[in-house]
CSV table of C-alpha atoms and ligand atoms in Angstrom, one decimal:
chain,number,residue,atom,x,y,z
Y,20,UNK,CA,-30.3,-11.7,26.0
Y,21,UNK,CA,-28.7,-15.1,24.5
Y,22,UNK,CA,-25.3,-15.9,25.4
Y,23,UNK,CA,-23.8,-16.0,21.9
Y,24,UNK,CA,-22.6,-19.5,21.0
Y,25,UNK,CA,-18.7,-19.2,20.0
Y,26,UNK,CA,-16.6,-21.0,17.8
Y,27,UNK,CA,-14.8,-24.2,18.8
Y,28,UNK,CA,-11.1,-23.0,20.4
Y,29,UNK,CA,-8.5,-23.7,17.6
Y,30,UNK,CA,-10.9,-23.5,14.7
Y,31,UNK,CA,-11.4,-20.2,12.7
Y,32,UNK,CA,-13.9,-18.7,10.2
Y,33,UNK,CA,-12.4,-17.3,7.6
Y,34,UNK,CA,-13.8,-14.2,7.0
Y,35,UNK,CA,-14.7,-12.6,3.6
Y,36,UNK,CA,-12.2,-10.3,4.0
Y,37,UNK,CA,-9.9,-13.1,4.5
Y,38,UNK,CA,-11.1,-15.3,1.3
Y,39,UNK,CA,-9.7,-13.8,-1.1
Y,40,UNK,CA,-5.9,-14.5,0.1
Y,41,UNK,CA,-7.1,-18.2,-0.1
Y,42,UNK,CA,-8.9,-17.8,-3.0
Y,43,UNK,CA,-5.6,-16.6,-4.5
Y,44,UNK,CA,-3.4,-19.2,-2.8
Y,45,UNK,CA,-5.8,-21.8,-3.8
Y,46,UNK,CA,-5.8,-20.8,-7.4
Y,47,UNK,CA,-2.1,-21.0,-7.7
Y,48,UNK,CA,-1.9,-24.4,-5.8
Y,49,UNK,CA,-4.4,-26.1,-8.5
Y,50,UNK,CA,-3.1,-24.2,-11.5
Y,51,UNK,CA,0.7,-25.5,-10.9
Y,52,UNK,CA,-0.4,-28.8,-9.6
Y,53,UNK,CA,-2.2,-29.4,-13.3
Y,54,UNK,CA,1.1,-28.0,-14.6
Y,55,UNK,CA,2.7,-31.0,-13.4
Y,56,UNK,CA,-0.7,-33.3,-14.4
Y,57,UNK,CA,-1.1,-33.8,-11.0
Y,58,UNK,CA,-5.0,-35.1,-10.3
Y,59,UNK,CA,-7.5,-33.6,-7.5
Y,60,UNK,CA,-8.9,-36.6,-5.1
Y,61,UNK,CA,-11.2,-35.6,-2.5
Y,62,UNK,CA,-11.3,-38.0,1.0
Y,63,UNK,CA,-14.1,-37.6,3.1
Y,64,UNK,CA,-13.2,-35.8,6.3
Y,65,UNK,CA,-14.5,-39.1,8.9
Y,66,UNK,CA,-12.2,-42.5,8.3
Y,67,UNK,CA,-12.2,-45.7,10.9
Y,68,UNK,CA,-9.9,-44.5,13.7
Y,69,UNK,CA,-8.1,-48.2,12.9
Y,70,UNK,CA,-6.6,-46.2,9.5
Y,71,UNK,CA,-4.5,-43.7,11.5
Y,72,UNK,CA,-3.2,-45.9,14.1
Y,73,UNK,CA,-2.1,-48.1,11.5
Y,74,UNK,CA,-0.9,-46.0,9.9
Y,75,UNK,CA,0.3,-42.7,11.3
Y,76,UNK,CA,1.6,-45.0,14.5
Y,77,UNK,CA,0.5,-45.8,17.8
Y,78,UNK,CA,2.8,-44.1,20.1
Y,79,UNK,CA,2.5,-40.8,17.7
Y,80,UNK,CA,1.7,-37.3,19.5
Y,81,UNK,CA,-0.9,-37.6,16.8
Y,82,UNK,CA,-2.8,-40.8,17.6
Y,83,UNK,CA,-1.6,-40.8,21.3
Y,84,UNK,CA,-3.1,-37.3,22.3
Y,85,UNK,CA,-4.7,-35.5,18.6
Y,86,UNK,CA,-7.0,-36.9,17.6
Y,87,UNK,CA,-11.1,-36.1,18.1
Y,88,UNK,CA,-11.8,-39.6,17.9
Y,89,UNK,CA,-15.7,-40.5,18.8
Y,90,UNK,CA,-17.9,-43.5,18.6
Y,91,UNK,CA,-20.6,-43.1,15.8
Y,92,UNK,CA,-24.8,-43.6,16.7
Y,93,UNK,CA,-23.7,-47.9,15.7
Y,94,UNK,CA,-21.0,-47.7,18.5
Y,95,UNK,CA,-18.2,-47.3,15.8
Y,96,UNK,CA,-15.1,-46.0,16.8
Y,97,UNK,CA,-14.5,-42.6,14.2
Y,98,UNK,CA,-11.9,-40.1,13.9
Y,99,UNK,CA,-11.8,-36.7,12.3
Y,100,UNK,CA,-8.3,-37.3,9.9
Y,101,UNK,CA,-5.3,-35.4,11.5
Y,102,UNK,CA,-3.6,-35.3,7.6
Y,103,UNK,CA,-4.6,-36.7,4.6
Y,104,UNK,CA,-1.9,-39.1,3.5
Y,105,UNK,CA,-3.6,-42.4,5.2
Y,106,UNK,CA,-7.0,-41.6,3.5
Y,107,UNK,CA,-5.5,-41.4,0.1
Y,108,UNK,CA,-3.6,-44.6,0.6
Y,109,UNK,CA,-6.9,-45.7,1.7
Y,110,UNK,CA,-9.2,-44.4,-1.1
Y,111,UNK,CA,-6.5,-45.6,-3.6
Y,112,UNK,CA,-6.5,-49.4,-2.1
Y,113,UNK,CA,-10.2,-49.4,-1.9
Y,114,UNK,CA,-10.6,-48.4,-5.9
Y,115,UNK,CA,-7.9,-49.7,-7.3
Y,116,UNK,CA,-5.8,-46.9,-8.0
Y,117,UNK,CA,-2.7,-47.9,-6.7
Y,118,UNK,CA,-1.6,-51.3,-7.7
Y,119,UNK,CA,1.1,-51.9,-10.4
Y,120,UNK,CA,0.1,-48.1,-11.8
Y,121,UNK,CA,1.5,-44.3,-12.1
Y,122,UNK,CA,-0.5,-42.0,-10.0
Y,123,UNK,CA,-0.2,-38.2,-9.7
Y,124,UNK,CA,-2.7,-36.9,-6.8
Y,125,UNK,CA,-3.1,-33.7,-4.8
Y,126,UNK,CA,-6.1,-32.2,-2.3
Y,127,UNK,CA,-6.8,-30.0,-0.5
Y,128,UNK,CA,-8.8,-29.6,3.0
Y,129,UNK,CA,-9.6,-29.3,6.6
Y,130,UNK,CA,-7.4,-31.3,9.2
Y,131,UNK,CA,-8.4,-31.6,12.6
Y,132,UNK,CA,-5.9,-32.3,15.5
Y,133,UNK,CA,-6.3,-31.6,19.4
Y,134,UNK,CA,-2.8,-29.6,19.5
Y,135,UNK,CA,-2.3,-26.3,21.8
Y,136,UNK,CA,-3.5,-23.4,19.6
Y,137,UNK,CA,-1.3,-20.6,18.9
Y,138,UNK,CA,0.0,-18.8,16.1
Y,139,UNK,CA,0.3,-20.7,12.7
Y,140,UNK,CA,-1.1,-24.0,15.1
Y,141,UNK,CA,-4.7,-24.7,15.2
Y,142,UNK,CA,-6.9,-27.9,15.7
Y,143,UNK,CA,-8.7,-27.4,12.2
Y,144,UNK,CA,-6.2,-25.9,9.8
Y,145,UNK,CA,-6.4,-26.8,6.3
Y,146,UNK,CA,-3.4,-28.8,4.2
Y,147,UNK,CA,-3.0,-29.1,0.5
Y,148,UNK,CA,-1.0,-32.3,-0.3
Y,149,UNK,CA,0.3,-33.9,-3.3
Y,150,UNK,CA,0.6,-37.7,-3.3
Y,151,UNK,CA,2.9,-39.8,-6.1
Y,152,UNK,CA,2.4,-43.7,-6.6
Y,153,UNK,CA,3.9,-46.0,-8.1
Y,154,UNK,CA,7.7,-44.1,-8.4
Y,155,UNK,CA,10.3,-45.7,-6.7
Y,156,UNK,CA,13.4,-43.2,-7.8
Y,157,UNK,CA,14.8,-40.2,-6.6
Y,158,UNK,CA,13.5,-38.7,-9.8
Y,159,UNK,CA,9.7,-38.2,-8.5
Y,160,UNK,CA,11.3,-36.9,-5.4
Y,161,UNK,CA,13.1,-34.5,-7.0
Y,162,UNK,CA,10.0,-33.7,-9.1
Y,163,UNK,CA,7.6,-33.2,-5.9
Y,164,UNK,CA,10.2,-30.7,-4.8
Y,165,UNK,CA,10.6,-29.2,-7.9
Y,166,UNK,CA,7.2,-28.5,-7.7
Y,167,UNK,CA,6.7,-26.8,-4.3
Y,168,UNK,CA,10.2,-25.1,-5.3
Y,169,UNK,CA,8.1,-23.7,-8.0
Y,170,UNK,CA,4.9,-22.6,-5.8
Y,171,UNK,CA,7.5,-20.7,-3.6
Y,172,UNK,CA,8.8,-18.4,-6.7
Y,173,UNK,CA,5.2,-18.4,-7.9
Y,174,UNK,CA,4.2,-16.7,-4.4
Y,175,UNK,CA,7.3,-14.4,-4.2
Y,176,UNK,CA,8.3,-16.1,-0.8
Y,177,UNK,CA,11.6,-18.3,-2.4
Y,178,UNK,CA,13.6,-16.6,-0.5
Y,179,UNK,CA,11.8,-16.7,2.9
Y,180,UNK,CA,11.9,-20.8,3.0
Y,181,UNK,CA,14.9,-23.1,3.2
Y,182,UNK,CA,14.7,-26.9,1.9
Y,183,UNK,CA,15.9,-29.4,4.9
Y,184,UNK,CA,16.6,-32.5,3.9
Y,185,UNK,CA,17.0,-36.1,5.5
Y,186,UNK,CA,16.9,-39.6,4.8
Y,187,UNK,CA,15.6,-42.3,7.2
Y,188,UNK,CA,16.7,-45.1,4.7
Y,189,UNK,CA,15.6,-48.7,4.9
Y,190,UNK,CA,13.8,-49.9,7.8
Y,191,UNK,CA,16.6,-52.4,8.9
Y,192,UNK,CA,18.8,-49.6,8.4
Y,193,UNK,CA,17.1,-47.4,11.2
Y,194,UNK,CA,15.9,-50.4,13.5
Y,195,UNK,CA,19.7,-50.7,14.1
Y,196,UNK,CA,20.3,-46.9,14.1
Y,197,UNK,CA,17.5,-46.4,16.9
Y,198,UNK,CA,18.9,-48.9,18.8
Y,199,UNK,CA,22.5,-47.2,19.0
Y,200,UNK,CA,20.9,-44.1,19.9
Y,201,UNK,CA,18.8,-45.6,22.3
Y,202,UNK,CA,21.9,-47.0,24.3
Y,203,UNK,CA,24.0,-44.4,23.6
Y,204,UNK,CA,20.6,-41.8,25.0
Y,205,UNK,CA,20.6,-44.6,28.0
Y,206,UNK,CA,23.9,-44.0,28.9
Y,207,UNK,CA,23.0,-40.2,29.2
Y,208,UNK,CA,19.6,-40.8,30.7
Y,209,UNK,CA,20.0,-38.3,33.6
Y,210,UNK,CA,20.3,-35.6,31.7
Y,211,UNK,CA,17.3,-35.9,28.9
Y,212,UNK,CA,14.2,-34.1,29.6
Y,213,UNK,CA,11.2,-35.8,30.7
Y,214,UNK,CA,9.6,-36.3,26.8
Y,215,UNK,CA,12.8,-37.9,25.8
Y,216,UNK,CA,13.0,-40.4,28.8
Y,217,UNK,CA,9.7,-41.8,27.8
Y,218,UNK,CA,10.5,-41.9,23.9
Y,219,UNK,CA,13.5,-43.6,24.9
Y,220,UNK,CA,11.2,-46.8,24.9
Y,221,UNK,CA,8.7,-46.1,22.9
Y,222,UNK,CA,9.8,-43.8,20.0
Y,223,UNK,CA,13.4,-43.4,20.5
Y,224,UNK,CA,14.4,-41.3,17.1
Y,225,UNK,CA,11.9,-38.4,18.4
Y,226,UNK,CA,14.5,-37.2,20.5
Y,227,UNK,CA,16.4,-35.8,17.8
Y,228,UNK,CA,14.0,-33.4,17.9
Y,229,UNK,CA,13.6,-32.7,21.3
Y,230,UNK,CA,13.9,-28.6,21.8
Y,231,UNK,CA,15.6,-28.9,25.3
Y,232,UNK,CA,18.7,-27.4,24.8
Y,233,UNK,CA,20.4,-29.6,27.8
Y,234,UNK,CA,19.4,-33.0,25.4
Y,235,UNK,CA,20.5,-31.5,22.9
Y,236,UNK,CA,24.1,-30.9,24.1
Y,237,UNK,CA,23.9,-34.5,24.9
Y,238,UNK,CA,23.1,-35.4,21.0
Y,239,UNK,CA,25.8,-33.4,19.8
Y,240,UNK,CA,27.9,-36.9,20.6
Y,241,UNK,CA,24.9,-39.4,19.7
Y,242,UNK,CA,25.3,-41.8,16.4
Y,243,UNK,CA,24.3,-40.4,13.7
Y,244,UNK,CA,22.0,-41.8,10.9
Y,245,UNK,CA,23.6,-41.2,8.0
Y,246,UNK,CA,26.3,-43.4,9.5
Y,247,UNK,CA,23.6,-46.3,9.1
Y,248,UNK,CA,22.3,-45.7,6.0
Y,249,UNK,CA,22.2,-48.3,3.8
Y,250,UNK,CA,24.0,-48.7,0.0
Y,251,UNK,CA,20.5,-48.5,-1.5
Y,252,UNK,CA,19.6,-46.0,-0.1
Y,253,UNK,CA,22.5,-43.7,0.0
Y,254,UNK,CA,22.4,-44.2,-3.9
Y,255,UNK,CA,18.6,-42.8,-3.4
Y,256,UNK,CA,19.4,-40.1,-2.0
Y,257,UNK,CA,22.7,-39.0,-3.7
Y,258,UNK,CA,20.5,-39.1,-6.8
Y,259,UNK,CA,18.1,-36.8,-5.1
Y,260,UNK,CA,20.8,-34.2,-4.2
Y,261,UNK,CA,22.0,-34.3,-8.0
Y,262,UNK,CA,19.0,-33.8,-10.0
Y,263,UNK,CA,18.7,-30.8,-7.0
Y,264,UNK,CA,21.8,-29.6,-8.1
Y,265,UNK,CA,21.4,-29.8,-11.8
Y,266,UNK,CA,17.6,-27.7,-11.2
Y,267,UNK,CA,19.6,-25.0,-8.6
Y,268,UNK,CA,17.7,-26.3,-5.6
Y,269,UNK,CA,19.5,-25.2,-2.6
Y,270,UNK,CA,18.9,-27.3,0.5
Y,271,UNK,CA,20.6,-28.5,3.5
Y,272,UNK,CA,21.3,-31.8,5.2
Y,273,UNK,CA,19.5,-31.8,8.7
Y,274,UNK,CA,20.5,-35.2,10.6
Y,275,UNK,CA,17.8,-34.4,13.0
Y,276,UNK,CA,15.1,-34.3,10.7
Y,277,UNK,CA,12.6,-37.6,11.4
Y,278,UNK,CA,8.7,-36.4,11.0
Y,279,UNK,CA,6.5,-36.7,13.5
Y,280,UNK,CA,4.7,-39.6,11.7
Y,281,UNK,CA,5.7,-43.3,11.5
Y,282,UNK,CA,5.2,-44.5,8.0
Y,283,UNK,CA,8.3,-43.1,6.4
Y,284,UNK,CA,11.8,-44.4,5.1
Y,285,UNK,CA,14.2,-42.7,2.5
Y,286,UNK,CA,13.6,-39.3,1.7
Y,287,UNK,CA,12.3,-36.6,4.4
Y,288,UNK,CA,12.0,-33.0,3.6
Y,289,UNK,CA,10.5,-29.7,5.6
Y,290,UNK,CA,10.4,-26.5,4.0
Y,291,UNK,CA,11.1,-24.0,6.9
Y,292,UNK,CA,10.8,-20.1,7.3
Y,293,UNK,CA,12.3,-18.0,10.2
Y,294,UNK,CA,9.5,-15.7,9.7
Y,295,UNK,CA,6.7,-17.3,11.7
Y,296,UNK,CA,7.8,-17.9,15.1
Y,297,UNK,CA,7.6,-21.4,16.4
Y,298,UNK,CA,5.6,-23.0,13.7
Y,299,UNK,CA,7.6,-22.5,11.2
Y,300,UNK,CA,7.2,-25.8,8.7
Y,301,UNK,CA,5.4,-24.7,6.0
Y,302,UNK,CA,5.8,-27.7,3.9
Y,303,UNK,CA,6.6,-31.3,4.6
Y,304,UNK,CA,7.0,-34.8,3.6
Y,305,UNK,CA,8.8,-37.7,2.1
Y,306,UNK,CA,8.8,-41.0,1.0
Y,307,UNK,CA,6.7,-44.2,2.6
Y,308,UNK,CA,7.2,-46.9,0.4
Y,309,UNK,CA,5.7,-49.1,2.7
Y,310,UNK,CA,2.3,-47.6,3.8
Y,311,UNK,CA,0.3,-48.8,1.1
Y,312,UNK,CA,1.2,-52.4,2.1
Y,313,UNK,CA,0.3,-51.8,5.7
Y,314,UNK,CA,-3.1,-50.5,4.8
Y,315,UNK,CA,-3.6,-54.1,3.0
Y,316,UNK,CA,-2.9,-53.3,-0.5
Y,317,UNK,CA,-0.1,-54.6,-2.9
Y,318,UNK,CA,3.4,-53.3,-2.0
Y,319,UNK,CA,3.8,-49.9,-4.6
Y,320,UNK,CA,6.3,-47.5,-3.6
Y,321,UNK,CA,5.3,-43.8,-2.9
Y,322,UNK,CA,6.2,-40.3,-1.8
Y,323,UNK,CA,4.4,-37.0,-1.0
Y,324,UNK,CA,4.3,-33.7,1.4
Y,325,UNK,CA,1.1,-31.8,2.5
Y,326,UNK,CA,1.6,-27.7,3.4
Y,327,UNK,CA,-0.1,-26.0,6.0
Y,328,UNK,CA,-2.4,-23.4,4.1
Y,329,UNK,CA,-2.9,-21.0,7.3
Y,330,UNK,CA,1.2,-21.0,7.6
Y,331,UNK,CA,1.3,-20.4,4.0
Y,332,UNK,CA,-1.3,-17.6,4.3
Y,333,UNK,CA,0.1,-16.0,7.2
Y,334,UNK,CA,3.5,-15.8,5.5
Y,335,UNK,CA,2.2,-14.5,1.9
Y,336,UNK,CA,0.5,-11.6,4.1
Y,337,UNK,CA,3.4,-11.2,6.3
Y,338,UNK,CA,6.0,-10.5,3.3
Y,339,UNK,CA,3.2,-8.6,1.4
Y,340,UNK,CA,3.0,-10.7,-1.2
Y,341,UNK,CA,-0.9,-11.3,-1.4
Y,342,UNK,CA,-2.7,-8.9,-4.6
Y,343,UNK,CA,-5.2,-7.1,-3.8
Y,344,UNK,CA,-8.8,-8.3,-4.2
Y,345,UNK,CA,-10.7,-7.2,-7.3
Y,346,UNK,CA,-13.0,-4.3,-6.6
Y,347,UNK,CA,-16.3,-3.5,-7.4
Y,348,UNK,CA,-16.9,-2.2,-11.0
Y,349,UNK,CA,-20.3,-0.9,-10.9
Y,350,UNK,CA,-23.3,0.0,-8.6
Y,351,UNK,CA,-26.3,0.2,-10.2
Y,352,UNK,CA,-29.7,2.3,-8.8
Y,353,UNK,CA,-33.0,3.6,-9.9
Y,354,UNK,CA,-33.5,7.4,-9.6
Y,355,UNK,CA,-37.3,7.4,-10.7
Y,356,UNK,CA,-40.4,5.4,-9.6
Y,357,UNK,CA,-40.5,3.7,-12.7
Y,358,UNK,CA,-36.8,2.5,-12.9
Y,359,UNK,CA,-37.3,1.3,-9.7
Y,360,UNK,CA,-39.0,-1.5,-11.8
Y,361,UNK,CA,-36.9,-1.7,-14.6
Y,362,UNK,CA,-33.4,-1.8,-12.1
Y,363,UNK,CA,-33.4,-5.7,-11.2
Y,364,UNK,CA,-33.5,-6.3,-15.2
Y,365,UNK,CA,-31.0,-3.3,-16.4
Y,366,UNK,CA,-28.3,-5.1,-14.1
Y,367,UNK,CA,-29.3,-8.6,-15.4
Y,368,UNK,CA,-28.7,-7.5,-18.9
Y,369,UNK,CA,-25.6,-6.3,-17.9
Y,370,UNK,CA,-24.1,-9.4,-16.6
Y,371,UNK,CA,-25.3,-11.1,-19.5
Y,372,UNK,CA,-23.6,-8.6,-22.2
Y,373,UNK,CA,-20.2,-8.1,-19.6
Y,374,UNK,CA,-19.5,-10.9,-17.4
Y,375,UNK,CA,-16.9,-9.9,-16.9
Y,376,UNK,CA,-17.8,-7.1,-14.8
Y,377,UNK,CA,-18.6,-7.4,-11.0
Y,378,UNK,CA,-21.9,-5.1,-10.3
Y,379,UNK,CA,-24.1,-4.3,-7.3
Y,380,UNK,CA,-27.5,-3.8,-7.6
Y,381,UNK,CA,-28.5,-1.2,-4.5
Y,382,UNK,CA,-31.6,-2.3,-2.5
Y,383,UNK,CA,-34.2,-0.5,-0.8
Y,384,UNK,CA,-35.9,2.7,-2.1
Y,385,UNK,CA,-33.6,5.5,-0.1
Y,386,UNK,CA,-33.4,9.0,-1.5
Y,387,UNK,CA,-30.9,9.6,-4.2
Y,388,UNK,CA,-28.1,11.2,-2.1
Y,389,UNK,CA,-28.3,8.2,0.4
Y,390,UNK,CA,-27.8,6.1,-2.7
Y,391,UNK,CA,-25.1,7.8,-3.6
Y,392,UNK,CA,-23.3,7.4,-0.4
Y,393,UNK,CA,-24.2,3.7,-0.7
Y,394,UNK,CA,-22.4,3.7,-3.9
Y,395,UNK,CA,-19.4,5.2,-2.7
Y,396,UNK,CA,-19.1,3.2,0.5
Y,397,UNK,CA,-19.4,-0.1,-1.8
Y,398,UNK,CA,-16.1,0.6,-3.1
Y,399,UNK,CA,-17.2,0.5,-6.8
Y,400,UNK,CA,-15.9,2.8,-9.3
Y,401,UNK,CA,-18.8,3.7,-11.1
Y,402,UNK,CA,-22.5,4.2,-10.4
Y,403,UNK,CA,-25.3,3.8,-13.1
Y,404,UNK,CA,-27.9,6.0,-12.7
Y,405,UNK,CA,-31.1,4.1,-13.9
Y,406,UNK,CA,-33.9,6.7,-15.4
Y,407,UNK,CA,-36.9,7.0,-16.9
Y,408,UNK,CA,-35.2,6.5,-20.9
Y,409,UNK,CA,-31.6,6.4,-20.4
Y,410,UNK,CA,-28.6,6.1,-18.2
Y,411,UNK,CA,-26.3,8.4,-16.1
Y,412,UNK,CA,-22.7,6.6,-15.8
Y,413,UNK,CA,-20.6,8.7,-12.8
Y,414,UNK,CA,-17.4,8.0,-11.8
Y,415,UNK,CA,-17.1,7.7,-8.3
Y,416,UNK,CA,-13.0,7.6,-7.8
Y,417,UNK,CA,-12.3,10.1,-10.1
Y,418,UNK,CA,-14.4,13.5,-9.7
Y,419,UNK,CA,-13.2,15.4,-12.0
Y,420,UNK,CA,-14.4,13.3,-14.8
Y,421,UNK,CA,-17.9,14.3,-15.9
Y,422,UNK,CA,-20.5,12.2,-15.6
Y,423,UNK,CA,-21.9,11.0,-19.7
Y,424,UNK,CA,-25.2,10.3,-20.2
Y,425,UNK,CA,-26.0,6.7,-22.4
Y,426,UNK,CA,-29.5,6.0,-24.5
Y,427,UNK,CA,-28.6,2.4,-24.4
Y,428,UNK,CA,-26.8,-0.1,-22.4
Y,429,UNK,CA,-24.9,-1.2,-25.5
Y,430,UNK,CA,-22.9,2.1,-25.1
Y,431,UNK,CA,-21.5,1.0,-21.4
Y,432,UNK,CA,-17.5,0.5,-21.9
Y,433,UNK,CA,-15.9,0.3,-18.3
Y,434,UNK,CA,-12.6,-0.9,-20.2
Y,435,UNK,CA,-12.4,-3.8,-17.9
Y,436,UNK,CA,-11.3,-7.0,-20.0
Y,437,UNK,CA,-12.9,-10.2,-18.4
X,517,HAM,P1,2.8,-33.0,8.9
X,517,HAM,O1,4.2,-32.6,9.1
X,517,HAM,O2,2.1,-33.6,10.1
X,517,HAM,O3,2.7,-34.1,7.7
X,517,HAM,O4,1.9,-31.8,8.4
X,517,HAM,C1,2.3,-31.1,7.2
X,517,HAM,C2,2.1,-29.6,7.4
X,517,HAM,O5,0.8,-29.3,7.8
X,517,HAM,C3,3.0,-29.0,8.4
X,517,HAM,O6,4.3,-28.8,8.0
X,517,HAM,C4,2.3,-27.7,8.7
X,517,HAM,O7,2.6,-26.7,7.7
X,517,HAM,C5,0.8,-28.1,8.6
X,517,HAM,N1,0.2,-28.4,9.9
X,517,HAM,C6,0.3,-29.6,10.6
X,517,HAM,N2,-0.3,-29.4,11.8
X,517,HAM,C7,-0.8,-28.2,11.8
X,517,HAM,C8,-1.6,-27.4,12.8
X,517,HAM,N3,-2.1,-28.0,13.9
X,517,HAM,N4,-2.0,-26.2,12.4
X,517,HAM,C9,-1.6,-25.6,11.3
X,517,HAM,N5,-0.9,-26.3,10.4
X,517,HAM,C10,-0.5,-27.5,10.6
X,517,HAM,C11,1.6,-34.6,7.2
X,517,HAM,O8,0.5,-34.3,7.6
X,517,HAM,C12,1.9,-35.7,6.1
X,517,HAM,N6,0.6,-36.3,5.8
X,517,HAM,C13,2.6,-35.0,5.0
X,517,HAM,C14,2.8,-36.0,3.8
X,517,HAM,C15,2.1,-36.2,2.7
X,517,HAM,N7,3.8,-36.9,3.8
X,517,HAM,C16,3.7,-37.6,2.7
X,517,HAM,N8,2.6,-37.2,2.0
């Protein structure tokens, strides 16, 4: 026999008994994202590898060890996107979206990284992401927040996620914070785990993050950043924590929050759950006021957050919060040669008169008590008999109910409202 052919590790079908959780979470995502007029923009999955170094940084776990970066048939060097923030910024330099105007985007997709898999971590996993343009103030922060603040009372999960928030102020600001921390971290060397040794040089503000609890102890004394901040943009993000305030948007300050990605200043925000285990970000982002310029377009300020979709999933299903899937309404079958013929078209003019109305037509030409048993096992609620001049409408759930007999399919009331 063939050895079956698997799946790549860290990617997962979805299964149809799966879709309809994302179906759900996908509906609620668009519906409140038009809510705020926010726009759909949809990236192609392949960008020049060049996009995410520039962008997401060099001496990133992401670019340094995540990507599946190939060369294409002409030798050029591709990469499947790890997030989705750099192609927007690209798609909105390379049509003029961005310059010197207001923009409003989300999307929603596949991301591929080469991490470890486990629970909640996967190498495709899918993100939906808003992107704002154009915005310098705390107001569109707040209003991004506002918005995923929103999604978790939507879901029924607002209690099961708590807002962390940081700022990495101006770039000056943080250049002179990481080098404080890196010679106050220098004078501790001995102690820091081996990751946090080598970001001393390279990407010293990653050991804030660090989970060994012996560097940790040791950053308990460090510097800290807010210590750093600049006027501008502790006015930022005092402005942030008040409009919070005034909308009842509890968060906390978390000094050690920095993202694992390189083009941020200002704002930072994570929206974390205890009830996932180790990966338990559901939400995050911030500000990058000065990505757009990197990429080569005009300087326009910006701010965003992307959220893990299979996270989100696993915690909908988790605190029982995801509705159960529509079932079927009808299952329609032939009892007599000649209804046989006339099935296909009874069911047709069915969905035309009742869209609403989800119905099976049962194939094959099995006896009438295997057709039965089909019926049942389909989950629908009723079965149409077809015959030879009318119909016989059973109802499978209920027994007890007799089944009526119907001269014309203009008499078929399931009472199920489209
Ligand atoms: P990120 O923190 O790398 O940020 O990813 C955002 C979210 O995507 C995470 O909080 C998590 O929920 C989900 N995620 C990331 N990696 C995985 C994985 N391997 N498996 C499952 N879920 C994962 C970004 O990607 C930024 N582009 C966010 C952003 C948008 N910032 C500004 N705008």
């Amino acid at each position: 026999m063939a050895k079956n052919i698997q799946a790549i590790r860290g990617m997962n079908d979805i299964l149809p008994s799966d879709t309809p959780a994302w179906q759900y979470v996908e509906g609620v995502l668009r519906r409140v994202a038009a809510q705020y007029s926010y726009q759909e923009i949809r990236m192609p999955v392949l960008e020049s590898t060049d996009l995410f170094k520039r962008s997401i940084g060099e001496v990133t776990d992401i670019v340094e060890k995540e990507m599946y970066t190939f060369d294409d048939r002409n030798g050029d060097s591709l990469t499947l996107r790890p997030e989705g923030t750099a192609s927007c910024v690209r798609a909105g330099n390379e049509h003029g979206l961005l310059y010197n105007q207001i923009q409003r985007l989300w999307y929603l997709g596949p991301m591929f990284r080469h991490e470890r898999p486990q629970k909640g971590r996967y190498r495709q996993f899918h993100q939906f992401g808003i992107e704002a343009f154009g915005m310098e103030g705390p107001d569109i922060d707040a209003e991004i927040i506002l918005l995923t603040a929103r999604l978790w009372q939507e879901f029924g999960i607002a209690e099961q996620v708590e807002l962390q928030l940081n700022s990495l102020a101006s770039n000056e600001a943080r250049a002179a914070y990481r080098e404080a921390l890196r010679e106050f971290l220098r004078a501790h060397e001995d102690g820091l785990d081996e990751d946090s040794k080598r970001r001393l040089d390279t990407n010293v503000l990653r050991v804030l993050d660090s989970k060994s609890p012996e560097t940790q102890a040791i950053l308990a004394d460090a510097p800290k950043l807010s210590d750093y901040w600049d006027d501008e943009s502790r006015a930022h993000f005092d402005g942030l924590c008040q409009r919070l305030d005034a909308a009842g948007i509890r968060y906390v300050l978390n000094e050690r929050l920095v993202r694992g990605l390189d083009y941020y200043n200002r704002t930072v925000f994570e929206w974390v759950t205890t009830e996932l285990g180790a990966q338990g970000t559901v939400c995050a982002g911030g500000r990058y006021d000065g990505l757009v310029e990197q990429l080569g377009g005009k300087a326009t300020p910006a701010v965003g957050f992307a959220m893990g979709m299979e996270r989100l999933v696993l915690l909908l299903e988790a605190q029982g919060k995801i509705p159960p899937s529509p079932t079927l309404d009808l299952y329609v079958m032939a009892v007599t040669p000649a209804a046989e013929l006339n099935a296909p078209a009874v069911a047709e003019q069915i969905r035309t008169a009742q869209p609403q109305l989800r119905v099976q037509l049962h194939s094959g030409s099995q006896n009438i008590k295997k057709k039965l048993a089909r019926a049942d096992k389909s989950g629908a609620t009723y079965a149409l008999l077809v015959r030879d001049t009318d119909f016989e409408l059973k109802h499978l759930r209920q027994r007890e109910i007799e089944p009526v007999v119907l001269t014309s399919l203009s008499d078929l009331n399931l009472g199920v409202n489209g």
